[in-house]
PDB file of C-alpha atoms in Angstrom:
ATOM      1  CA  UNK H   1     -13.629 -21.433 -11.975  1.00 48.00           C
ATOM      2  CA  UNK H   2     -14.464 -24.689 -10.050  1.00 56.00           C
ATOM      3  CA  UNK H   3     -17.097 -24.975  -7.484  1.00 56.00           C
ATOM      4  CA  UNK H   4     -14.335 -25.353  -4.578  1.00 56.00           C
ATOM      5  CA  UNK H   5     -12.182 -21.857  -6.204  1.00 52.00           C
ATOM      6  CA  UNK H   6     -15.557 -20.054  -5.801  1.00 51.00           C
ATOM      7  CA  UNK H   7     -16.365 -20.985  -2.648  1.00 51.00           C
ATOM      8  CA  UNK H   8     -12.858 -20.185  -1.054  1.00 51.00           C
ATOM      9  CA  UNK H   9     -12.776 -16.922  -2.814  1.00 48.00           C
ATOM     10  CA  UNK H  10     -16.168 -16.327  -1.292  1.00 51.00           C
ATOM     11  CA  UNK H  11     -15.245 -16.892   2.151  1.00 51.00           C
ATOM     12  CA  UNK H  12     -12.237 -14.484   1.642  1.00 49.00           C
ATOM     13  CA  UNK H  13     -14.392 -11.821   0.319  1.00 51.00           C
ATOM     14  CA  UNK H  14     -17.372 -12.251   3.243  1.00 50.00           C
ATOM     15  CA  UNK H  15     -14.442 -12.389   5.589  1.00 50.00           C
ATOM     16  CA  UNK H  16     -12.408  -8.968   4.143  1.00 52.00           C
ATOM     17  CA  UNK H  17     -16.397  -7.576   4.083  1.00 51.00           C
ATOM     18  CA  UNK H  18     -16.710  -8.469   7.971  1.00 50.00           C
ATOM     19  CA  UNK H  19     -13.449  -7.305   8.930  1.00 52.00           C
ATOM     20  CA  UNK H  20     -13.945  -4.039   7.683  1.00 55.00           C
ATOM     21  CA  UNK H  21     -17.667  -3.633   8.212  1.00 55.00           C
ATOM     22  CA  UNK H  22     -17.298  -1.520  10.804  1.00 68.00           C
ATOM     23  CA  UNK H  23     -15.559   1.009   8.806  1.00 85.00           C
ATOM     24  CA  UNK H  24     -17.167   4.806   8.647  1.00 90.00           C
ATOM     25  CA  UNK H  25     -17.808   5.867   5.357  1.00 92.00           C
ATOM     26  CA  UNK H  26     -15.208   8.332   6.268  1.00 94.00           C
ATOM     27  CA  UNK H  27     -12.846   6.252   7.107  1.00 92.00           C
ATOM     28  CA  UNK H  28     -13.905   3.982   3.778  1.00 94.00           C
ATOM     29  CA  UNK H  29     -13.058   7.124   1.491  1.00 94.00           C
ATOM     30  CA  UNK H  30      -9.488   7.710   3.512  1.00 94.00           C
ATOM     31  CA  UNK H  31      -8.877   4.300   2.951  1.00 95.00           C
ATOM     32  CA  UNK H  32      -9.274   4.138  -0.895  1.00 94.00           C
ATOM     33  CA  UNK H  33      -7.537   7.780  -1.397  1.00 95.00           C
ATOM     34  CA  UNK H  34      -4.679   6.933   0.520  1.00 95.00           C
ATOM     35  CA  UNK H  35      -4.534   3.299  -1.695  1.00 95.00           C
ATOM     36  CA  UNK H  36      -4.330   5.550  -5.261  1.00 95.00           C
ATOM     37  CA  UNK H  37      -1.602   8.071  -3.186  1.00 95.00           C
ATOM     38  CA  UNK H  38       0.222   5.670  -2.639  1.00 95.00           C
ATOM     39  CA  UNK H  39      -0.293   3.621  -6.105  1.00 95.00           C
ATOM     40  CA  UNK H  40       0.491   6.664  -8.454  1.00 94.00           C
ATOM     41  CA  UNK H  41       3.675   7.098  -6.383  1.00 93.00           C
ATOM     42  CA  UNK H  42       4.534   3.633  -7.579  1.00 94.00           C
ATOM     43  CA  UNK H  43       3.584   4.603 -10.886  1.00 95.00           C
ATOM     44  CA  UNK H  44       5.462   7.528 -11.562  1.00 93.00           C
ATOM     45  CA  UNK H  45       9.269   6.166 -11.230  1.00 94.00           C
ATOM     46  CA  UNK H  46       8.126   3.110 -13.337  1.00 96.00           C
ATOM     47  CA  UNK H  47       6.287   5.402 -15.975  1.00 96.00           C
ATOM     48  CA  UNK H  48       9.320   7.491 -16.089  1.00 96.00           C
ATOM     49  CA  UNK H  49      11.691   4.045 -16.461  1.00 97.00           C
ATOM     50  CA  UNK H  50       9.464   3.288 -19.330  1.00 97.00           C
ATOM     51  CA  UNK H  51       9.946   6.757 -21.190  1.00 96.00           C
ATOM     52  CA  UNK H  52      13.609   6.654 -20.988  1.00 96.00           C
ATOM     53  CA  UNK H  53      13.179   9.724 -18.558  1.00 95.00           C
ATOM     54  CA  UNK H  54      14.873   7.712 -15.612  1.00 94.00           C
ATOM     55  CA  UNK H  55      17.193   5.161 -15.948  1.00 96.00           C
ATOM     56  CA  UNK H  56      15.521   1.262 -15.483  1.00 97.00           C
ATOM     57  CA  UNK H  57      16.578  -0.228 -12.835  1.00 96.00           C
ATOM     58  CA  UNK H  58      14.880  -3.966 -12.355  1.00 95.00           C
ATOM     59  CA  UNK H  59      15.117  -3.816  -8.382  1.00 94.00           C
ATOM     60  CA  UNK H  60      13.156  -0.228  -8.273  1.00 93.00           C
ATOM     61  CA  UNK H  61      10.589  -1.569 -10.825  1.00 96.00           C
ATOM     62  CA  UNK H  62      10.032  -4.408  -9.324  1.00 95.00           C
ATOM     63  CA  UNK H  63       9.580  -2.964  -6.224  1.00 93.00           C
ATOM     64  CA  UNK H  64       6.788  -0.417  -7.016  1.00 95.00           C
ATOM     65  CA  UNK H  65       5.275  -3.206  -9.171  1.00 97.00           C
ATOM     66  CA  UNK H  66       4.899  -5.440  -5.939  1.00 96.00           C
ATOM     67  CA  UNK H  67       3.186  -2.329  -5.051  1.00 96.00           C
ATOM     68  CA  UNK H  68       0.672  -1.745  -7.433  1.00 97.00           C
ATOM     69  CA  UNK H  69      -0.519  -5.327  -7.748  1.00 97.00           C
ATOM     70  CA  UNK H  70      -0.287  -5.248  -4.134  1.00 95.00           C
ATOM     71  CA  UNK H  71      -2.654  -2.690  -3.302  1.00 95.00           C
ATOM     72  CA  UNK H  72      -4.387  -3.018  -6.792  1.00 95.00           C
ATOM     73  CA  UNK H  73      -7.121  -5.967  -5.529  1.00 87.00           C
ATOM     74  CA  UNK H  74      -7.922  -4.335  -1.950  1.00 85.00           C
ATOM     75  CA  UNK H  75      -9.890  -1.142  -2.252  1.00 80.00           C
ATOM     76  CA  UNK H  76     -13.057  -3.546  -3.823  1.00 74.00           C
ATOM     77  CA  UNK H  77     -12.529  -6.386  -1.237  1.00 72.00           C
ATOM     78  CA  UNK H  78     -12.004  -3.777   1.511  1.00 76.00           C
ATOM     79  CA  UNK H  79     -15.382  -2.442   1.658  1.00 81.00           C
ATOM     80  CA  UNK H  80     -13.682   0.694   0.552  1.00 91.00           C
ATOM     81  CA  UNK H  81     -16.920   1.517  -1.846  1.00 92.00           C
ATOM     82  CA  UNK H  82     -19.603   0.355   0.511  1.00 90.00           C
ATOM     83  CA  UNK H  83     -23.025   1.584   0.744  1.00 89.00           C
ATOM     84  CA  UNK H  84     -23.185   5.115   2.048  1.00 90.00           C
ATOM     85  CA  UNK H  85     -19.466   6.126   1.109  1.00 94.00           C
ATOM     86  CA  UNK H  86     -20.663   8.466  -1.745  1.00 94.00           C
ATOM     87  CA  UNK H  87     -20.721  10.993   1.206  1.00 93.00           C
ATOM     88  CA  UNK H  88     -18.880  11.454   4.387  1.00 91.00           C
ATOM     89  CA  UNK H  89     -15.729  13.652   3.293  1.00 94.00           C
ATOM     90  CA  UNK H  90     -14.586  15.260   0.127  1.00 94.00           C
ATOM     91  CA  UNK H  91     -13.445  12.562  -2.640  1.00 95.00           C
ATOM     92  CA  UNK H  92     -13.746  12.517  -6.471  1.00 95.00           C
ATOM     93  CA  UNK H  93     -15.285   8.644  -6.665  1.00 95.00           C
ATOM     94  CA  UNK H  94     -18.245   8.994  -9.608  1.00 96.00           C
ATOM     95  CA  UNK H  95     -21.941   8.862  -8.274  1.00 96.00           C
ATOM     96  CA  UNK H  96     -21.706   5.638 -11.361  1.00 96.00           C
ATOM     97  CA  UNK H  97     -19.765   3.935  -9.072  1.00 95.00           C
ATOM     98  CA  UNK H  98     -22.902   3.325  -6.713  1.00 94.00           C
ATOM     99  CA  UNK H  99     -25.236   3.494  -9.046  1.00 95.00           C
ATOM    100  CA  UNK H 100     -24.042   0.803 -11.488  1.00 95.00           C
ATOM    101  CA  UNK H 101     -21.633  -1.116  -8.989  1.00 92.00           C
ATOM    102  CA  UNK H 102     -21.439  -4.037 -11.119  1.00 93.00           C
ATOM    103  CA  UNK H 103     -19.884  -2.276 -14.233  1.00 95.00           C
ATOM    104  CA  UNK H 104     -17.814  -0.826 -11.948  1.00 94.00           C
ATOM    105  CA  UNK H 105     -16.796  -3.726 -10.186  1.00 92.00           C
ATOM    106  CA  UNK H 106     -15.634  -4.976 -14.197  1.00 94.00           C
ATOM    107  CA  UNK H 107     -13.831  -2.218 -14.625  1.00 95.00           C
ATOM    108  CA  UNK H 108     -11.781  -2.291 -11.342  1.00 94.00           C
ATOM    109  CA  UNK H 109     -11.186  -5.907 -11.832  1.00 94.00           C
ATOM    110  CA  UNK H 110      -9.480  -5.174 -15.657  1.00 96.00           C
ATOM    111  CA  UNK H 111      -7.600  -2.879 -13.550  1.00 97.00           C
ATOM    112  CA  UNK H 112      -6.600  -5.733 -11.074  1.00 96.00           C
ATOM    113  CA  UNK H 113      -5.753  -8.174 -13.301  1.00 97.00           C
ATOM    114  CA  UNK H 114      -2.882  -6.091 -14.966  1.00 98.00           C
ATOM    115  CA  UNK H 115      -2.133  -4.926 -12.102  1.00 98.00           C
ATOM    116  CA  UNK H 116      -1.116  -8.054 -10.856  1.00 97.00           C
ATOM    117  CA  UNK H 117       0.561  -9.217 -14.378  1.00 98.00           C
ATOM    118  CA  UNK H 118       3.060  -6.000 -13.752  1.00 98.00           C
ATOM    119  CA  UNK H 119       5.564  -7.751 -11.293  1.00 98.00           C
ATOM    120  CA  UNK H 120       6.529 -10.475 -13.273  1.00 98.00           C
ATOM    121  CA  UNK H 121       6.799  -7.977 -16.536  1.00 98.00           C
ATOM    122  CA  UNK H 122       8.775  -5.832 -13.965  1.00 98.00           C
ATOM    123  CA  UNK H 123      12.599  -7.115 -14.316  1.00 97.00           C
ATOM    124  CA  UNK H 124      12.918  -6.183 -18.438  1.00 98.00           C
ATOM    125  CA  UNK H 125      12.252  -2.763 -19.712  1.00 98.00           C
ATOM    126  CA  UNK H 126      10.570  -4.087 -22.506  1.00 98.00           C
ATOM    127  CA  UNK H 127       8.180  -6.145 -21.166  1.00 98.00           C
ATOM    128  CA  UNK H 128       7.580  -3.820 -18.085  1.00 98.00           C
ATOM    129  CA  UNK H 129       6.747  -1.158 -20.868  1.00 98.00           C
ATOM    130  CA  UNK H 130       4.222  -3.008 -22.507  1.00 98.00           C
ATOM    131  CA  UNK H 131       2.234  -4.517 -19.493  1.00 98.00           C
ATOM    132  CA  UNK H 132       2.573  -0.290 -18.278  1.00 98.00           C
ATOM    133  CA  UNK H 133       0.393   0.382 -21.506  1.00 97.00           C
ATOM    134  CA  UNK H 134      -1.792  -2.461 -20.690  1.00 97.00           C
ATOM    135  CA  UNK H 135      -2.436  -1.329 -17.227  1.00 98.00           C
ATOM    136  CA  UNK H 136      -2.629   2.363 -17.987  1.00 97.00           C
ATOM    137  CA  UNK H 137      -5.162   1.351 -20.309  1.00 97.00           C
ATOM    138  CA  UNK H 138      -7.451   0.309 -17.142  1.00 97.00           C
ATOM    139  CA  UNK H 139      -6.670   3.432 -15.307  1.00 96.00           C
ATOM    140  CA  UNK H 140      -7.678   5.356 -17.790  1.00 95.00           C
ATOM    141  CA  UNK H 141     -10.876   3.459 -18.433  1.00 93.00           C
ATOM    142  CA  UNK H 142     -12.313   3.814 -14.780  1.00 94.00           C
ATOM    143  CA  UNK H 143     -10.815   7.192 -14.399  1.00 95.00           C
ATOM    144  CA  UNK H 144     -12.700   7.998 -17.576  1.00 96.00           C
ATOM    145  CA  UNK H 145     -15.724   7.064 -16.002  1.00 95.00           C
ATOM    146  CA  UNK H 146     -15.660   6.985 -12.482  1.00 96.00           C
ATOM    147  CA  UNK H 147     -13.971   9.500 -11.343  1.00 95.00           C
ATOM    148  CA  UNK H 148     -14.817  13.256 -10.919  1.00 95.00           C
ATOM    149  CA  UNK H 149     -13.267  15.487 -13.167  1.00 89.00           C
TER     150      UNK H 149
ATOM    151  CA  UNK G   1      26.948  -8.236   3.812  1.00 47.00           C
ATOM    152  CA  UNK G   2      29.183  -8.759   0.867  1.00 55.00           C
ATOM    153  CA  UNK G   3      30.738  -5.732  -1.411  1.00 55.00           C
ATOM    154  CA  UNK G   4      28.311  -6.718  -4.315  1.00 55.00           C
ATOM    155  CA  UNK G   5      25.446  -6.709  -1.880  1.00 51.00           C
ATOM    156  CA  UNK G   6      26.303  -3.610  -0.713  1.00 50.00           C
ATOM    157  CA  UNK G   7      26.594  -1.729  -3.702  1.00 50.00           C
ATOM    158  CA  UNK G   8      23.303  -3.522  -5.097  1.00 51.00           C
ATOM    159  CA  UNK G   9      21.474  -1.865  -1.941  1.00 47.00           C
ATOM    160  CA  UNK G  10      23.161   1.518  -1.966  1.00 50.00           C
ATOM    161  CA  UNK G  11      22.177   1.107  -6.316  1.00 50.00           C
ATOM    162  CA  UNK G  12      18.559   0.261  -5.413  1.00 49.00           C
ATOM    163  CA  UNK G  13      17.989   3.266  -2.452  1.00 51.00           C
ATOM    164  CA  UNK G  14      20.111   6.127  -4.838  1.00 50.00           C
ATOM    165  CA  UNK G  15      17.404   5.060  -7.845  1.00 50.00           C
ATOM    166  CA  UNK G  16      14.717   5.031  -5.558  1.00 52.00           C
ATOM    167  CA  UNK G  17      15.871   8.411  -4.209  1.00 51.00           C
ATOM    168  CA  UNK G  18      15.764   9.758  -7.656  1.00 50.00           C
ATOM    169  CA  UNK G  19      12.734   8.673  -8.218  1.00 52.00           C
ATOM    170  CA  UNK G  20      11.233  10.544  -5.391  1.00 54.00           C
ATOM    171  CA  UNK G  21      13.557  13.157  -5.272  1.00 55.00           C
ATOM    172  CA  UNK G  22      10.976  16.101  -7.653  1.00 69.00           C
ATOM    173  CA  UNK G  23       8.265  15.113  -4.656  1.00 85.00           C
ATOM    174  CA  UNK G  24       7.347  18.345  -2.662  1.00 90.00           C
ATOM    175  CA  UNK G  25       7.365  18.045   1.288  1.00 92.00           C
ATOM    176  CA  UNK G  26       3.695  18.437   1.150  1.00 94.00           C
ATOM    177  CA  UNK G  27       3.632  15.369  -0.872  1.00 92.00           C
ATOM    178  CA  UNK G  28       6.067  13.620   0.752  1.00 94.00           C
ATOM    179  CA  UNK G  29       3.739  13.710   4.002  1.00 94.00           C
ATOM    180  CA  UNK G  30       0.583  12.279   1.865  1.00 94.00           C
ATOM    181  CA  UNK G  31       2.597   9.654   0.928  1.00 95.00           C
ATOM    182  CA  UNK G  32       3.420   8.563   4.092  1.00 94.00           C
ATOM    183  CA  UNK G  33       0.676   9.377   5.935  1.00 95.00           C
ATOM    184  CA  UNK G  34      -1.192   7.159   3.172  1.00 95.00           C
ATOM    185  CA  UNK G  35       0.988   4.386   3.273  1.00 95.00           C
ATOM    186  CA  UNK G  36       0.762   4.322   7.433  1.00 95.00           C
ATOM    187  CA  UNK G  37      -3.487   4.178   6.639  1.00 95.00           C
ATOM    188  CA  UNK G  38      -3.670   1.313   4.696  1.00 95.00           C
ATOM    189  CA  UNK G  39      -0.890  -0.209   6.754  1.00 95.00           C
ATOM    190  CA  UNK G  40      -2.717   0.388   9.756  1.00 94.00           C
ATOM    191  CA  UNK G  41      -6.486  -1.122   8.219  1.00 93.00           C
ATOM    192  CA  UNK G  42      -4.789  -4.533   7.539  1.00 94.00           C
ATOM    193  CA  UNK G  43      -3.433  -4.474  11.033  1.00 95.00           C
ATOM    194  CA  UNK G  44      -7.438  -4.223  12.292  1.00 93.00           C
ATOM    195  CA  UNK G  45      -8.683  -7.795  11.363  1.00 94.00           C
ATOM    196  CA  UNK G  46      -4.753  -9.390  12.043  1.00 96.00           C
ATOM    197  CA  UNK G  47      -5.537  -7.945  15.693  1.00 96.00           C
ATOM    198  CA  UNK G  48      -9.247  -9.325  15.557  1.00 96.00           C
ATOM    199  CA  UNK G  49      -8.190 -12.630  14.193  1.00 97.00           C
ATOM    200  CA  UNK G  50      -5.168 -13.094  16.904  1.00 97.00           C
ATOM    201  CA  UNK G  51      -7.309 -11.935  19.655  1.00 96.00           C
ATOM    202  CA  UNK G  52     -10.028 -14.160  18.717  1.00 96.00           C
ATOM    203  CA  UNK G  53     -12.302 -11.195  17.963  1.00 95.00           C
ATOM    204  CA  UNK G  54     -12.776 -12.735  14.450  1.00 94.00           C
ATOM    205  CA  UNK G  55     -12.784 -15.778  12.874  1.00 96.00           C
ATOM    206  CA  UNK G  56      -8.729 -17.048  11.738  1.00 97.00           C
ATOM    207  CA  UNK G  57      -9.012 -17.327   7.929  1.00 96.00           C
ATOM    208  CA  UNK G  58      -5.755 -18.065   6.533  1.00 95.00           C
ATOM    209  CA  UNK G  59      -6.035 -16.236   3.067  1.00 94.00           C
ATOM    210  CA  UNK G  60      -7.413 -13.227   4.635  1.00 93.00           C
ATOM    211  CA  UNK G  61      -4.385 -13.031   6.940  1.00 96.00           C
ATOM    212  CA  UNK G  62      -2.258 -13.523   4.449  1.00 95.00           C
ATOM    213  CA  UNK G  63      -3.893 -10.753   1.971  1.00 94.00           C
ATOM    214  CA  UNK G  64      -3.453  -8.273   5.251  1.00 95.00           C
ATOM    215  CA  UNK G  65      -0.093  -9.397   5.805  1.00 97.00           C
ATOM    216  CA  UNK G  66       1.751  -9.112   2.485  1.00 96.00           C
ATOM    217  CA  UNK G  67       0.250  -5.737   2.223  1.00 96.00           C
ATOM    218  CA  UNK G  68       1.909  -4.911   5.340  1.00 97.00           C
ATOM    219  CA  UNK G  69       5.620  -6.172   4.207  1.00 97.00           C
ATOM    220  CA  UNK G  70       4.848  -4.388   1.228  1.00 95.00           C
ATOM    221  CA  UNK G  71       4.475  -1.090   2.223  1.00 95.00           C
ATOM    222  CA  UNK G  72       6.668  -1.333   5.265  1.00 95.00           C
ATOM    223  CA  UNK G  73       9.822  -0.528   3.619  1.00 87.00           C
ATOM    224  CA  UNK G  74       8.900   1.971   1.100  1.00 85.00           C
ATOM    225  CA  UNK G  75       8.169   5.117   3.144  1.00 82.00           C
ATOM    226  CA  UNK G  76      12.429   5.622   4.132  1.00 75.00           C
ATOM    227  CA  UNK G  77      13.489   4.336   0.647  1.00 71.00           C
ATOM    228  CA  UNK G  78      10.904   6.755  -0.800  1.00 76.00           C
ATOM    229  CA  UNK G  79      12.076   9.498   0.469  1.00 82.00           C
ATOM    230  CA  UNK G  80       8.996  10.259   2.221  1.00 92.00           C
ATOM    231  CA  UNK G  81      10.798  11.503   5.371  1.00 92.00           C
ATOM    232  CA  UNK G  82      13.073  13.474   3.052  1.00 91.00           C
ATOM    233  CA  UNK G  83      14.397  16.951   4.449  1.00 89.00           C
ATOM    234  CA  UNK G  84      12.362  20.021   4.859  1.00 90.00           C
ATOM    235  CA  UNK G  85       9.207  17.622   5.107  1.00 94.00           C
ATOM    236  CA  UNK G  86       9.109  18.519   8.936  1.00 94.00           C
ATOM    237  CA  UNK G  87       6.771  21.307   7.457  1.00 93.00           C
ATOM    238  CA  UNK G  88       4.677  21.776   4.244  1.00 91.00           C
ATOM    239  CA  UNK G  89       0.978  19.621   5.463  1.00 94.00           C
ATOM    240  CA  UNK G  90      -0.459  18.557   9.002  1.00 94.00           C
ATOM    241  CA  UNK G  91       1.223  15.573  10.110  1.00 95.00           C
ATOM    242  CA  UNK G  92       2.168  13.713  13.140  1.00 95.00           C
ATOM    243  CA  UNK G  93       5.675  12.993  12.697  1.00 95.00           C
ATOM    244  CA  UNK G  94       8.067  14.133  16.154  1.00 96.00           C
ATOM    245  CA  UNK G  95      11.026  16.883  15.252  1.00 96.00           C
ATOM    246  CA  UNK G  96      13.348  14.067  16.236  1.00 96.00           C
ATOM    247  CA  UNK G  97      12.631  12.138  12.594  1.00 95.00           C
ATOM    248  CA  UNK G  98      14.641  14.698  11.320  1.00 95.00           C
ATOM    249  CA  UNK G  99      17.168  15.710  14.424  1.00 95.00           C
ATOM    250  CA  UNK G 100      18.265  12.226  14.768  1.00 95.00           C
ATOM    251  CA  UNK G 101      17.726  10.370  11.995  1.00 92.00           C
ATOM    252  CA  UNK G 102      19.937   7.183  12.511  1.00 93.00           C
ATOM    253  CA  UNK G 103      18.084   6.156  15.335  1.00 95.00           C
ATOM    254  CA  UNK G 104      14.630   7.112  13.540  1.00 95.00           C
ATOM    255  CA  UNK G 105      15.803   4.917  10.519  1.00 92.00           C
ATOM    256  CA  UNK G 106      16.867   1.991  12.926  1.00 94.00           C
ATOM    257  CA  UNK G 107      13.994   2.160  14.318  1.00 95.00           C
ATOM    258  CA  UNK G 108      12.138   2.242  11.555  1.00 95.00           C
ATOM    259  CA  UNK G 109      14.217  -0.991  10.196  1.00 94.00           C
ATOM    260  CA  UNK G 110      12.894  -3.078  13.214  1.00 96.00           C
ATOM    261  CA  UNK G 111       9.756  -2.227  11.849  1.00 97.00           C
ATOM    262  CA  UNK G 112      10.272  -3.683   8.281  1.00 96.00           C
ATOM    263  CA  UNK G 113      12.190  -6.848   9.469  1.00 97.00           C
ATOM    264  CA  UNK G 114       9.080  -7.779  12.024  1.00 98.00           C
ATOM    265  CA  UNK G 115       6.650  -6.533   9.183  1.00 98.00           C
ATOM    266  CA  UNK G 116       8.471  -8.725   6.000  1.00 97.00           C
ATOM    267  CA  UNK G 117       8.441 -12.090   8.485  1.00 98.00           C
ATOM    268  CA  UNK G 118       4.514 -11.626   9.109  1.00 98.00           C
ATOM    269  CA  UNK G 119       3.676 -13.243   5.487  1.00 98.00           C
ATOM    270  CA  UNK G 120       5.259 -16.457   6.540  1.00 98.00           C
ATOM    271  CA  UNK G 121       3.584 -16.357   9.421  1.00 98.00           C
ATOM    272  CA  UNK G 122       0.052 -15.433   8.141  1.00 98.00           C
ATOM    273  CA  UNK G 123      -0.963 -18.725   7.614  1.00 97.00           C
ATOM    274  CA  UNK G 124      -1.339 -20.429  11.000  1.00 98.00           C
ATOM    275  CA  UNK G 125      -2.996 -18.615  14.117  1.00 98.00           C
ATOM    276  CA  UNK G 126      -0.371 -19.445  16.491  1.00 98.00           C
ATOM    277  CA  UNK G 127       2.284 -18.080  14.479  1.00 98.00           C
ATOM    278  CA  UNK G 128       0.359 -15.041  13.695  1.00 98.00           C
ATOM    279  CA  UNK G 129       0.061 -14.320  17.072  1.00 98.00           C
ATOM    280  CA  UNK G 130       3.684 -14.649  18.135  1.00 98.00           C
ATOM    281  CA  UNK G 131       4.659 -12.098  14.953  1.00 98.00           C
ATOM    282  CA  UNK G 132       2.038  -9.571  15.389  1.00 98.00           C
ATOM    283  CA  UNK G 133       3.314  -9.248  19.036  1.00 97.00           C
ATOM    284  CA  UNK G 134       6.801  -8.949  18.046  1.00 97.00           C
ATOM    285  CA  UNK G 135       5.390  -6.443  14.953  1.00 98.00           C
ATOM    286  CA  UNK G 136       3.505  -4.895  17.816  1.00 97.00           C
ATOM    287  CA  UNK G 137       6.392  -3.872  19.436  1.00 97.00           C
ATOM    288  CA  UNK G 138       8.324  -2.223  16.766  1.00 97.00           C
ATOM    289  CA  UNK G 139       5.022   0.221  16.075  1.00 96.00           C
ATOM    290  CA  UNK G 140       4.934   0.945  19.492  1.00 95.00           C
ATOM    291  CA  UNK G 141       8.913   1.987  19.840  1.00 93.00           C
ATOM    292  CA  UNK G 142       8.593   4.087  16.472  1.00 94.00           C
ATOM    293  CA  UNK G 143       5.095   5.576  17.758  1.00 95.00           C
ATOM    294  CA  UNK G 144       6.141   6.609  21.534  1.00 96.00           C
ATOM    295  CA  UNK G 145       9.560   8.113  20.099  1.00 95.00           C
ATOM    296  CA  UNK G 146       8.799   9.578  16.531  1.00 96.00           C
ATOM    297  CA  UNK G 147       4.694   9.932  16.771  1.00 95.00           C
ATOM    298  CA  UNK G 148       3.488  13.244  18.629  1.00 95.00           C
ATOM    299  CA  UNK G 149       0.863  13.151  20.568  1.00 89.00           C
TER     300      UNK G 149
END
């Protein structure tokens, strides 16, 4: 990354952090649960396209793909895991994720990445099943580990 | 619109539809009242920025913005509004989603053509401004008619 990429991407993250300091943890934990609602939703007509459960469609998978990758980069920048949002109303986010932020912060970002590599993988059933894999792959590793069975 | 456009759309909603169509009412009201959260905290620092509470930064807008056109036509094609999800969860929708839902689906369509133009408009503070007050006004005409109190 060059010096000017960082800077600009830290002035969008500082900025995201402001706008949404003032955010109660409660509202913080709202905000990330209703993010994964609204995610899986997306996920389970696509994960059903790629079983052969549902016929593909490249409109409706591209759709909920815009979706995911979408959503899939704002919980972090949000402040949606800040400081103090361990408590404040009932959630199943690990106590790992405060405790070792920066592994989580890895793992989320895996998650982003394929996240975002899912739209253009979105118009062919074969390549939208493969890029599925790879991004259930980074579900499953922070679900594995950060969230509450 | 044109025949083939037509049936494209009427393709695109059915398979959506489907999709949804195994979600219970009590899901059906997560989903939307999920979608309508993280709708509603990108909305909070588009306000600040327009009203000058908050520094204009153009990628930030534009994050809040897409996320915005994203989710603002999913929660009709979803199904989230689906019958028999007047009950089944606490929610705030009126009885009048469901009693006269043209006009609630009209009005909801006002929202998703002023929400899909803010993107474009994201990236300059004047233009923000003039689309979040015309966005402004299609929350407020769904909200007074189809939100209760």
């Amino acid at each position: 990354m060059k010096i000017h990429q960082a800077l600009a991407l830290t002035t969008v993250m500082l900025a995201s952090a402001l706008a949404f300091a003032q955010a109660k943890p409660e509202q913080q934990i709202e905000y990330r649960k209703s993010a994964m609602t609204v995610t899986a939703r997306s996920m389970g007509p696509l994960s059903a396209m790629a079983k052969g459960d549902m016929p593909f469609n490249k409109e409706v998978a591209t759709r909920h793909a815009d979706v995911i990758a979408t959503l899939s980069d704002l919980p972090l920048l949000a402040g949606a895991y800040g400081p103090g949002t361990d408590k404040g109303a009932s959630h199943k986010s690990d106590p790992k994720v405060w405790s070792e932020p920066e592994k989580f912060k890895a793992a989320y970002d895996k998650f982003t990445s394929a996240a975002k590599a899912l739209p253009a993988a979105a118009g062919d059933l074969k390549t939208l099943q493969l890029a599925l894999g790879d991004l259930g792959k980074t579900c499953k590793g922070c679900h594995d580990d950060y969230r509450m069975k």
